[in-house]
Short mmCIF file of C-alpha atoms and ligand atoms in Angstrom, two decimals:
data_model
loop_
_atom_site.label_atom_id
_atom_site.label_comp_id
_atom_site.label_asym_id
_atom_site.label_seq_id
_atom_site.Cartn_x
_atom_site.Cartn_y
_atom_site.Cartn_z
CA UNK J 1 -38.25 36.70 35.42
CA UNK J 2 -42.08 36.09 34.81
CA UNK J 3 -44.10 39.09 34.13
CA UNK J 4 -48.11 38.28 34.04
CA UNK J 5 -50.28 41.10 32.44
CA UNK J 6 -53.15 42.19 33.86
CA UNK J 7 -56.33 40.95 31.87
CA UNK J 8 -57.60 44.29 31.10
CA UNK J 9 -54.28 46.20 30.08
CA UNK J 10 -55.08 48.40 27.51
CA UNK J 11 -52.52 48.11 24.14
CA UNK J 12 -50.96 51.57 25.28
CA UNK J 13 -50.20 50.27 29.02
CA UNK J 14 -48.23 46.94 27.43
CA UNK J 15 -46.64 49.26 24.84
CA UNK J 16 -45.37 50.94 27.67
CA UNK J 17 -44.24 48.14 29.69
CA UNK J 18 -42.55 46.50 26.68
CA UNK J 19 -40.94 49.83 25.85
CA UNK J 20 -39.85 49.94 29.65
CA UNK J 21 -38.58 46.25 29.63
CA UNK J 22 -36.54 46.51 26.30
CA UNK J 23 -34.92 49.65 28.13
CA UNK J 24 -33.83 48.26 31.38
CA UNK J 25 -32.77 44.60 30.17
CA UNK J 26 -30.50 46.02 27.65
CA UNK J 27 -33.13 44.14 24.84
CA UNK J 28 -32.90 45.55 21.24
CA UNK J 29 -36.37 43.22 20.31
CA UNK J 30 -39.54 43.76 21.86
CA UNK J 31 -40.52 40.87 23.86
CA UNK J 32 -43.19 38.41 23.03
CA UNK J 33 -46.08 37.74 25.41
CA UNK J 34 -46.46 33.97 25.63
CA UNK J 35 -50.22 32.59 26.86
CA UNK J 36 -49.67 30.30 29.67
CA UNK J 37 -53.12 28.28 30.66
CA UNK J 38 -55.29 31.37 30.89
CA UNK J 39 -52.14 33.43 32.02
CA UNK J 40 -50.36 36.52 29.92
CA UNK J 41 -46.78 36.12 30.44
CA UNK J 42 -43.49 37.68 29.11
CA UNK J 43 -40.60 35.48 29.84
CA UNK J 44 -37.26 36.81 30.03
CA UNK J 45 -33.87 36.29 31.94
CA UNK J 46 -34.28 39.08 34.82
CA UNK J 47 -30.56 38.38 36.60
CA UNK J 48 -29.28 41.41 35.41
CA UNK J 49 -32.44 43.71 36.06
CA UNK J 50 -31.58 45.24 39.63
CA UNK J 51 -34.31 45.88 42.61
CA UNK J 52 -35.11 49.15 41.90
CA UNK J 53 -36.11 48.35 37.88
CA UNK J 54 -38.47 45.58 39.53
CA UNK J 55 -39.90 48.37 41.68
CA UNK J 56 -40.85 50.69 38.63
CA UNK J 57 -41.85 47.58 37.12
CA UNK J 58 -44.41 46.26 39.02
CA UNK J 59 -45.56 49.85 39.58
CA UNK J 60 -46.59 49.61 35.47
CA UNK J 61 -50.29 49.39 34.77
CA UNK J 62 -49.87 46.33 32.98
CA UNK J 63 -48.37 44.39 35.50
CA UNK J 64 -50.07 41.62 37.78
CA UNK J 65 -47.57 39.79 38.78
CA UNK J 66 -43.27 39.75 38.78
CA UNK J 67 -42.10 36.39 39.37
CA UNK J 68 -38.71 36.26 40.05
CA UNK J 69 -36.89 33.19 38.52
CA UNK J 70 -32.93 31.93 39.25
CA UNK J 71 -32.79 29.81 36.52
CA UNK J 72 -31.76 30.74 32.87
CA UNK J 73 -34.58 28.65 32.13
CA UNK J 74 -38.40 30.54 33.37
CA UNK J 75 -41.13 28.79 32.02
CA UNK J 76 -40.04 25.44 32.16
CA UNK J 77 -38.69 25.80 35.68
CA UNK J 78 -40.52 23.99 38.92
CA UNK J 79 -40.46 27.33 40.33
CA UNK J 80 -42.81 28.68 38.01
CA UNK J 81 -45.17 26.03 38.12
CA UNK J 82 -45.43 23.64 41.03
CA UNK J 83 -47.81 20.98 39.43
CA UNK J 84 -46.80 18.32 37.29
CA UNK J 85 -47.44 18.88 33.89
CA UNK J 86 -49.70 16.73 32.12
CA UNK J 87 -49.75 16.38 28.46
CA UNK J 88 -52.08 14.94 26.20
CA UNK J 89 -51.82 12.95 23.40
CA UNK J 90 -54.19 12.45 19.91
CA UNK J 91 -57.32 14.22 21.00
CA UNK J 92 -57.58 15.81 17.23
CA UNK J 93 -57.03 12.51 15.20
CA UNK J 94 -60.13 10.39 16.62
CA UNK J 95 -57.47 7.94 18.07
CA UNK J 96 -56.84 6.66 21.86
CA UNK J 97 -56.28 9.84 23.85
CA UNK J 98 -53.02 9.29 25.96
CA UNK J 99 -52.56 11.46 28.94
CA UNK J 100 -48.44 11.74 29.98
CA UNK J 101 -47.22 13.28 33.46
CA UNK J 102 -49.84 15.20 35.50
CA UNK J 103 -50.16 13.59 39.35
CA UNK J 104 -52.23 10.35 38.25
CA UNK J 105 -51.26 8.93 35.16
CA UNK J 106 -50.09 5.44 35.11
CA UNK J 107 -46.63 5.78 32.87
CA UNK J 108 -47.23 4.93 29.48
CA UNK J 109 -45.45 3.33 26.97
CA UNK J 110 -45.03 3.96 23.56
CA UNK J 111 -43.11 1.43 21.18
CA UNK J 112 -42.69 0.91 17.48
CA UNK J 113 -39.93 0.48 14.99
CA UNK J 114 -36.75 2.83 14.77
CA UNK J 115 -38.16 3.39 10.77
CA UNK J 116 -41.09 2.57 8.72
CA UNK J 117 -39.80 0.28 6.25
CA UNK J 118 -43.12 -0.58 4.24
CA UNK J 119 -46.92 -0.75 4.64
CA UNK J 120 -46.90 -4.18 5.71
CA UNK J 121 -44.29 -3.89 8.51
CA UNK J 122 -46.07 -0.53 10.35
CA UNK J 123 -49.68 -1.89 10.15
CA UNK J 124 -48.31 -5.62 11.37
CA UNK J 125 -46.04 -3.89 14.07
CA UNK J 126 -48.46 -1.14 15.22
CA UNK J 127 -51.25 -4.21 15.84
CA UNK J 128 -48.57 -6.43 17.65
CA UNK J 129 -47.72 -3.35 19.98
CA UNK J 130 -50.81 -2.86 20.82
CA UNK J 131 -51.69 -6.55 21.69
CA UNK J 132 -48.38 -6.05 23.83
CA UNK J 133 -49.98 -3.14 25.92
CA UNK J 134 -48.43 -0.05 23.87
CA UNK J 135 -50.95 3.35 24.03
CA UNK J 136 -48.60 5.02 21.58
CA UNK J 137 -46.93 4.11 18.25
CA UNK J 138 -43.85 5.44 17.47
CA UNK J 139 -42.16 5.10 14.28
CA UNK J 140 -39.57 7.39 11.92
CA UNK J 141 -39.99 8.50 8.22
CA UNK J 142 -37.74 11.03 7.76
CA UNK J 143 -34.70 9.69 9.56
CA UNK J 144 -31.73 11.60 10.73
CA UNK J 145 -29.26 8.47 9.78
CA UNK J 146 -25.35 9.36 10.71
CA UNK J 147 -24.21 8.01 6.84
CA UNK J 148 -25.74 9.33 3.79
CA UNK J 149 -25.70 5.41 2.60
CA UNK J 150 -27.94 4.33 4.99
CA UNK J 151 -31.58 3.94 4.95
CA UNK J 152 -32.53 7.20 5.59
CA UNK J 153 -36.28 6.92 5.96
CA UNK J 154 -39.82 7.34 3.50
CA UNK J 155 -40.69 10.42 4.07
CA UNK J 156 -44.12 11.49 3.49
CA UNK J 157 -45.35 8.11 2.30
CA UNK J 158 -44.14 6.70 5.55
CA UNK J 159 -45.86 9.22 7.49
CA UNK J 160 -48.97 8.25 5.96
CA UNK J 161 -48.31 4.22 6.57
CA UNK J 162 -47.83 5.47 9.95
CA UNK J 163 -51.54 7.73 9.58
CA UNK J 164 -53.21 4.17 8.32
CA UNK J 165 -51.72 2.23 10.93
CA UNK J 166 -53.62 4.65 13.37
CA UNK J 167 -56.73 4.53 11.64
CA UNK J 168 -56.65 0.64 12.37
CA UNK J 169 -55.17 0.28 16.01
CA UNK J 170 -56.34 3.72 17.22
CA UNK J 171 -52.78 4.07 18.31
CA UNK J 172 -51.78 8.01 18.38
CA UNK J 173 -48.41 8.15 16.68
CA UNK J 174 -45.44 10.03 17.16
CA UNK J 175 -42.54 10.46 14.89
CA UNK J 176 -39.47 12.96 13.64
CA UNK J 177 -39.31 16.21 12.39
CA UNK J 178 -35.66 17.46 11.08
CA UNK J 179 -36.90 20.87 9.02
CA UNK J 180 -38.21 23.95 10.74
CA UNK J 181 -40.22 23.50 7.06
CA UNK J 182 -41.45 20.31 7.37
CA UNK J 183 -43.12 21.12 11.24
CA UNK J 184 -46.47 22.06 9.31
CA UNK J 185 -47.16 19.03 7.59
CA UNK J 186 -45.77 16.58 9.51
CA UNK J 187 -48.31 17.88 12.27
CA UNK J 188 -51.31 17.63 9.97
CA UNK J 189 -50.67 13.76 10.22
CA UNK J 190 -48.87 12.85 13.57
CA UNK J 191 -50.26 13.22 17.12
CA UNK J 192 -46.36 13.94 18.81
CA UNK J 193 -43.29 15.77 17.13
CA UNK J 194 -40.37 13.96 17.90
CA UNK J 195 -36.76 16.11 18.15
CA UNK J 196 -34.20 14.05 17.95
CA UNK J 197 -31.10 14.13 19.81
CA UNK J 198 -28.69 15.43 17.00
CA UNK J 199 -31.80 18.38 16.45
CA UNK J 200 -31.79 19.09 20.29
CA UNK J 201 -30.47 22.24 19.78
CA UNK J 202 -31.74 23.39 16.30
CA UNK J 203 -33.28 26.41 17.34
CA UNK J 204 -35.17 26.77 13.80
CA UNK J 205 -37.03 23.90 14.43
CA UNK J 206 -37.12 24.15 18.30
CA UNK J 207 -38.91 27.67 17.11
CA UNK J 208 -41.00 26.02 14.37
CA UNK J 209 -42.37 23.34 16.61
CA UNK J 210 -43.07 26.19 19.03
CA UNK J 211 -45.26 28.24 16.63
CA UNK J 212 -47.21 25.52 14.34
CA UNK J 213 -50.72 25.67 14.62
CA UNK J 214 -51.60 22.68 15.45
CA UNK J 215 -49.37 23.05 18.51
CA UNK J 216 -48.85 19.02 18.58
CA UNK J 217 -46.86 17.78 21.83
CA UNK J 218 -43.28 17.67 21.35
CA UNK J 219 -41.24 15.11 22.13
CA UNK J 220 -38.04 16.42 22.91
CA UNK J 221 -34.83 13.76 23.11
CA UNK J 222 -31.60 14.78 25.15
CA UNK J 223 -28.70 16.36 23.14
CA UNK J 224 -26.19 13.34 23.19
CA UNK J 225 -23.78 15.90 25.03
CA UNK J 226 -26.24 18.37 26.75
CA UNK J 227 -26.23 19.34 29.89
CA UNK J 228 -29.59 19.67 32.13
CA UNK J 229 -29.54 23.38 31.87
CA UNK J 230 -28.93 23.31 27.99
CA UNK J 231 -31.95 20.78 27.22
CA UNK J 232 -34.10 22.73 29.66
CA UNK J 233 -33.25 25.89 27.91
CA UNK J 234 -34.05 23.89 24.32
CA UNK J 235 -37.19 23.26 25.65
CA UNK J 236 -37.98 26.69 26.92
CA UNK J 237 -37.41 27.61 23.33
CA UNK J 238 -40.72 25.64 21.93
CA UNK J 239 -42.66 27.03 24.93
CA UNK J 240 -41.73 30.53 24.65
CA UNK J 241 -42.90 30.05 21.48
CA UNK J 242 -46.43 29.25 22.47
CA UNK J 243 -46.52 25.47 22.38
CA UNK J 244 -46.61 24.84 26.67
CA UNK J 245 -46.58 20.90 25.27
CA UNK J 246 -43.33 19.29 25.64
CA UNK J 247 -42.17 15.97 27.13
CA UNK J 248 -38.59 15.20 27.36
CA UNK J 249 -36.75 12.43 26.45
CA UNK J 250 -33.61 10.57 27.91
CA UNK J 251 -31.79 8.60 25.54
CA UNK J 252 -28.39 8.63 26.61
CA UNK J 253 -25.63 10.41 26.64
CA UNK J 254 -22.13 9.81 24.91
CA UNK J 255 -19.18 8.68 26.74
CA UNK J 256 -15.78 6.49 26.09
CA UNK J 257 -17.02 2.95 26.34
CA UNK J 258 -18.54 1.48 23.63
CA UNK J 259 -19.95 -1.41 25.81
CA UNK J 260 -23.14 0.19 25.35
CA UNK J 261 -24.43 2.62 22.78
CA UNK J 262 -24.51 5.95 25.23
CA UNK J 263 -24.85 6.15 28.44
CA UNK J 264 -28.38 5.83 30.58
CA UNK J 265 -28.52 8.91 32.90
CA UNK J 266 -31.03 7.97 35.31
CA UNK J 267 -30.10 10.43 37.58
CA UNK J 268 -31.44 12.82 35.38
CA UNK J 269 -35.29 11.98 35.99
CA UNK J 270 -35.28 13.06 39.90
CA UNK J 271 -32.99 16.00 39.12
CA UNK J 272 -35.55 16.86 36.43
CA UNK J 273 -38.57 16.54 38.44
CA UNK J 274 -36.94 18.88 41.15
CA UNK J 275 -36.35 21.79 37.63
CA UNK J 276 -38.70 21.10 36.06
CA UNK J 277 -42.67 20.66 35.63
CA UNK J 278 -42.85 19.00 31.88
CA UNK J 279 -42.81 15.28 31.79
CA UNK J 280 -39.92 13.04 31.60
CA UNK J 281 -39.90 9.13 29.68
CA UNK J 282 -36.95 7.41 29.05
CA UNK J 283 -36.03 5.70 25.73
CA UNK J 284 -34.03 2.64 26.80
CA UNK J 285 -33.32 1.67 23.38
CA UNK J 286 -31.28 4.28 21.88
CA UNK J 287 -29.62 4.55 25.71
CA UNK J 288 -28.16 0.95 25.59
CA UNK J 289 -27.65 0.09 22.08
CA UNK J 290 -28.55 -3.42 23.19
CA UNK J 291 -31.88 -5.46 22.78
CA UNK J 292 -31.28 -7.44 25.85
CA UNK J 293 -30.33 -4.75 28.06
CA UNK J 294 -33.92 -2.81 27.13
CA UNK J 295 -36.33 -4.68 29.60
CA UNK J 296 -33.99 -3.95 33.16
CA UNK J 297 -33.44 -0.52 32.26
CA UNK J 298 -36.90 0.22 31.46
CA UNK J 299 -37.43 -1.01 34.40
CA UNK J 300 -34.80 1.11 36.39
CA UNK J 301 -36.11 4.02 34.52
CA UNK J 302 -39.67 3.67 35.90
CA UNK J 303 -38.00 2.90 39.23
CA UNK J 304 -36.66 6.27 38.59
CA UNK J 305 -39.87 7.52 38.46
CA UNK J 306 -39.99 8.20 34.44
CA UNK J 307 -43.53 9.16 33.27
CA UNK J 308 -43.22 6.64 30.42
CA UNK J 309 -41.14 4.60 27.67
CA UNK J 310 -40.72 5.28 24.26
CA UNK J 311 -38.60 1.82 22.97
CA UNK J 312 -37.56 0.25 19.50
CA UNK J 313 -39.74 -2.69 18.19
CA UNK J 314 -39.66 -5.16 15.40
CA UNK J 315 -41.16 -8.02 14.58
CA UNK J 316 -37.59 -9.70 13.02
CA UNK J 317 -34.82 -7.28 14.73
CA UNK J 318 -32.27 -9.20 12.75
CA UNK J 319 -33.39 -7.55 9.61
CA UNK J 320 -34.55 -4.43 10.57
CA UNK J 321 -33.56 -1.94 8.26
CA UNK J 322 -32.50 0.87 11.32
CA UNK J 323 -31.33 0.08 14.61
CA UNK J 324 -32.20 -3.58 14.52
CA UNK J 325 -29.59 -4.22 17.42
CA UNK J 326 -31.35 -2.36 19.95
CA UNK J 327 -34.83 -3.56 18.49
CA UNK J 328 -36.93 -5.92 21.13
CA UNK J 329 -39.85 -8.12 19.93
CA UNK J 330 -43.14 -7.84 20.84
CA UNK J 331 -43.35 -10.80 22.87
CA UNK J 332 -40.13 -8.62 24.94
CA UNK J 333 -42.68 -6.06 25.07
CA UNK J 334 -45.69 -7.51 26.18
CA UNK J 335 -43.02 -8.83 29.35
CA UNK J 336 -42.21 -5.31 30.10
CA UNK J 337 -45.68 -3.45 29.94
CA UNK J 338 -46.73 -6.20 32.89
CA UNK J 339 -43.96 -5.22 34.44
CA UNK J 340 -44.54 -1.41 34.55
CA UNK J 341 -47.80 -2.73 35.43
CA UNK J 342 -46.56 -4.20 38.91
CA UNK J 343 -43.78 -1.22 39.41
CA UNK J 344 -46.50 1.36 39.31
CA UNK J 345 -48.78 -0.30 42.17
CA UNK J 346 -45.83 -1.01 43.99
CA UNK J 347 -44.73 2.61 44.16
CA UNK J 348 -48.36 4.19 44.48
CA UNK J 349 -48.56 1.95 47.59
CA UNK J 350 -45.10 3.32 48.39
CA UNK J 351 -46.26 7.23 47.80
C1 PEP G 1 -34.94 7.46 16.96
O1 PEP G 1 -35.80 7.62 17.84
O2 PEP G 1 -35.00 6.57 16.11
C2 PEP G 1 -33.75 8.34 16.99
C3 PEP G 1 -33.06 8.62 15.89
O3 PEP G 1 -33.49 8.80 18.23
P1 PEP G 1 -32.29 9.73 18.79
O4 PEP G 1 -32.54 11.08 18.20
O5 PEP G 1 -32.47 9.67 20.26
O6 PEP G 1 -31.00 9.11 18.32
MN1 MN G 2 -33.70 4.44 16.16
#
């Protein structure tokens, strides 16, 4: 259930209202009002609040509107918002601005290396990815590595490398955040928050990337086992939270054959677009597990109608010091941006 307040509701009239809705839905907390484009809104799960509570409560002085919602998931949801999200990216750093989703946008791609290994690497990588047609550059200091013994990232001094490597491409960048403590700074530097698949459902962080004042976008990968409902309600979290910018990312999903790294589930992005209004890209890389499977699924991804690509890049894959097996070159990329290129005419024409 969506409530909207009325503009002019005096404090007493929402006191009321929130002292009303904590009362009939059982809630021990008051409820947060959320700002939604120039809307008010409390957000809450209204399938237990019965038809007359909905009478008395859009009879409250407060109240606009009542939307009723049958998902778990409100402001996310299609139903609450027909349009198409669109999301931008780097308007506060001086860099490229990068629009994602919304009804027009061509999709966009953003590429880089699975980790920032050393000044030389980022700045050489970010200016080959942009040659090859990237808008974005993606890139991970603080990585969330599966053994303790493996290169687990530079932190801050990365995330600077990555800042530098902006300031000479114009490239907005995007990389990880693991620590509901670290959301703060790492926002101060990069233009999207990426949460990781194994973080999907940290709900400290999900909360902290919600609430940061800088309210970056957040990208927000697929739970290796989540469901649609779960990662929908992971990223109703961050906008509940007051940050409505959130782009979700398919990576893959786990199952039993190690053929491939996880599994692509491409049936996700139409299934999303019928939930949901936020923006969906598609991150062949971590998906496959396998350089030369990256350019056909990217492909089949934007066939699926994905909004963009986020994929792995490195100059020399073989010595990559993170996910070198499922890095492409740049000359790989440069193929697939042309690519996109001719996919997105052909379905506009198509449309
Ligand atoms: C990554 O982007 O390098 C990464 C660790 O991704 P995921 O969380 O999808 O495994
Ligand atoms: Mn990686």
């Amino acid at each position: 259930m969506i409530i909207t307040i009325r503009k002019q509701a005096t404090s007493e009239e929402r006191a009321q209202l929130i002292e009303l809705l904590c009362r009939i839905s059982g809630s021990l907390h008051p409820m947060a009002t959320t700002s939604v484009g120039k809307r008010e809104v409390i957000a809450l799960d209204g399938s237990s609040i019965d038809a007359q509570a909905q009478i008395l409560l859009r009879q409250q002085p407060a109240v606009e509107d009542l939307l009723l919602i049958k998902t778990p998931y409100q402001l996310v949801s299609r139903a609450f918002q027909v349009e198409q999200s669109s999301i931008t990216i780097g308007a506060d750093h001086g860099c490229d601005v990068v629009t994602v989703g919304g009804t027009t946008a061509s999709p966009v791609i953003m590429a880089g290396p699975c980790s920032v290994e050393n000044r030389e690497q980022i700045l050489s990588t970010a200016r080959a990815v942009k040659a090859a047609g990237a808008v974005a550059l993606r890139g991970g200091a603080f990585k969330p590595r599966t053994s303790p013994y493996q290169f687990r990232g530079l932190g801050l001094e990365g995330l600077h490398m990555l800042a530098e490597a902006r300031e000479e491409t114009g490239l907005p960048i995007i990389t990880e955040v693991m620590e509901p403590d670290m959301v703060e700074a790492i926002a101060e530097h990069a233009d999207v928050l990426q949460i990781g698949t194994r973080n999907m459902q940290n709900y400290p962080l999900l909360l902290a990337a919600g609430r940061h004042s800088q309210k970056r976008p957040v990208l927000l990968k697929r739970g290796f086992a989540a469901t649609l409902d779960e990662w929908l309600l992971a990223a109703e979290y961050i906008v509940a939270a007051g940050n409505p910018n959130v782009i979700l990312c398919e990576r893959g999903i786990r199952s039993h054959d190690p053929q491939t790294r996880n599994v692509l589930d491409l049936t996700c992005v139409p299934l999303l677009h019928n939930l949901t209004h936020l923006p969906i890209i598609v991150d062949p890389s971590h998906a496959t597990g396998k350089s030369e499977l990256v350019p056909i699924m990217s492909r089949a991804s934007l066939a699926a109608g994905a909004e963009g690509l986020i994929i792995e890049v490195h100059e020399d894959p073989a010595h990559a010091l993170s996910d070198g097996r499922q890095s492409i070159t740049p000359t790989q990329l440069h193929g697939i941006v042309g690519e996109a290129e001719v996919l997105a005419r052909m379905l506009s024409r198509e449309a």
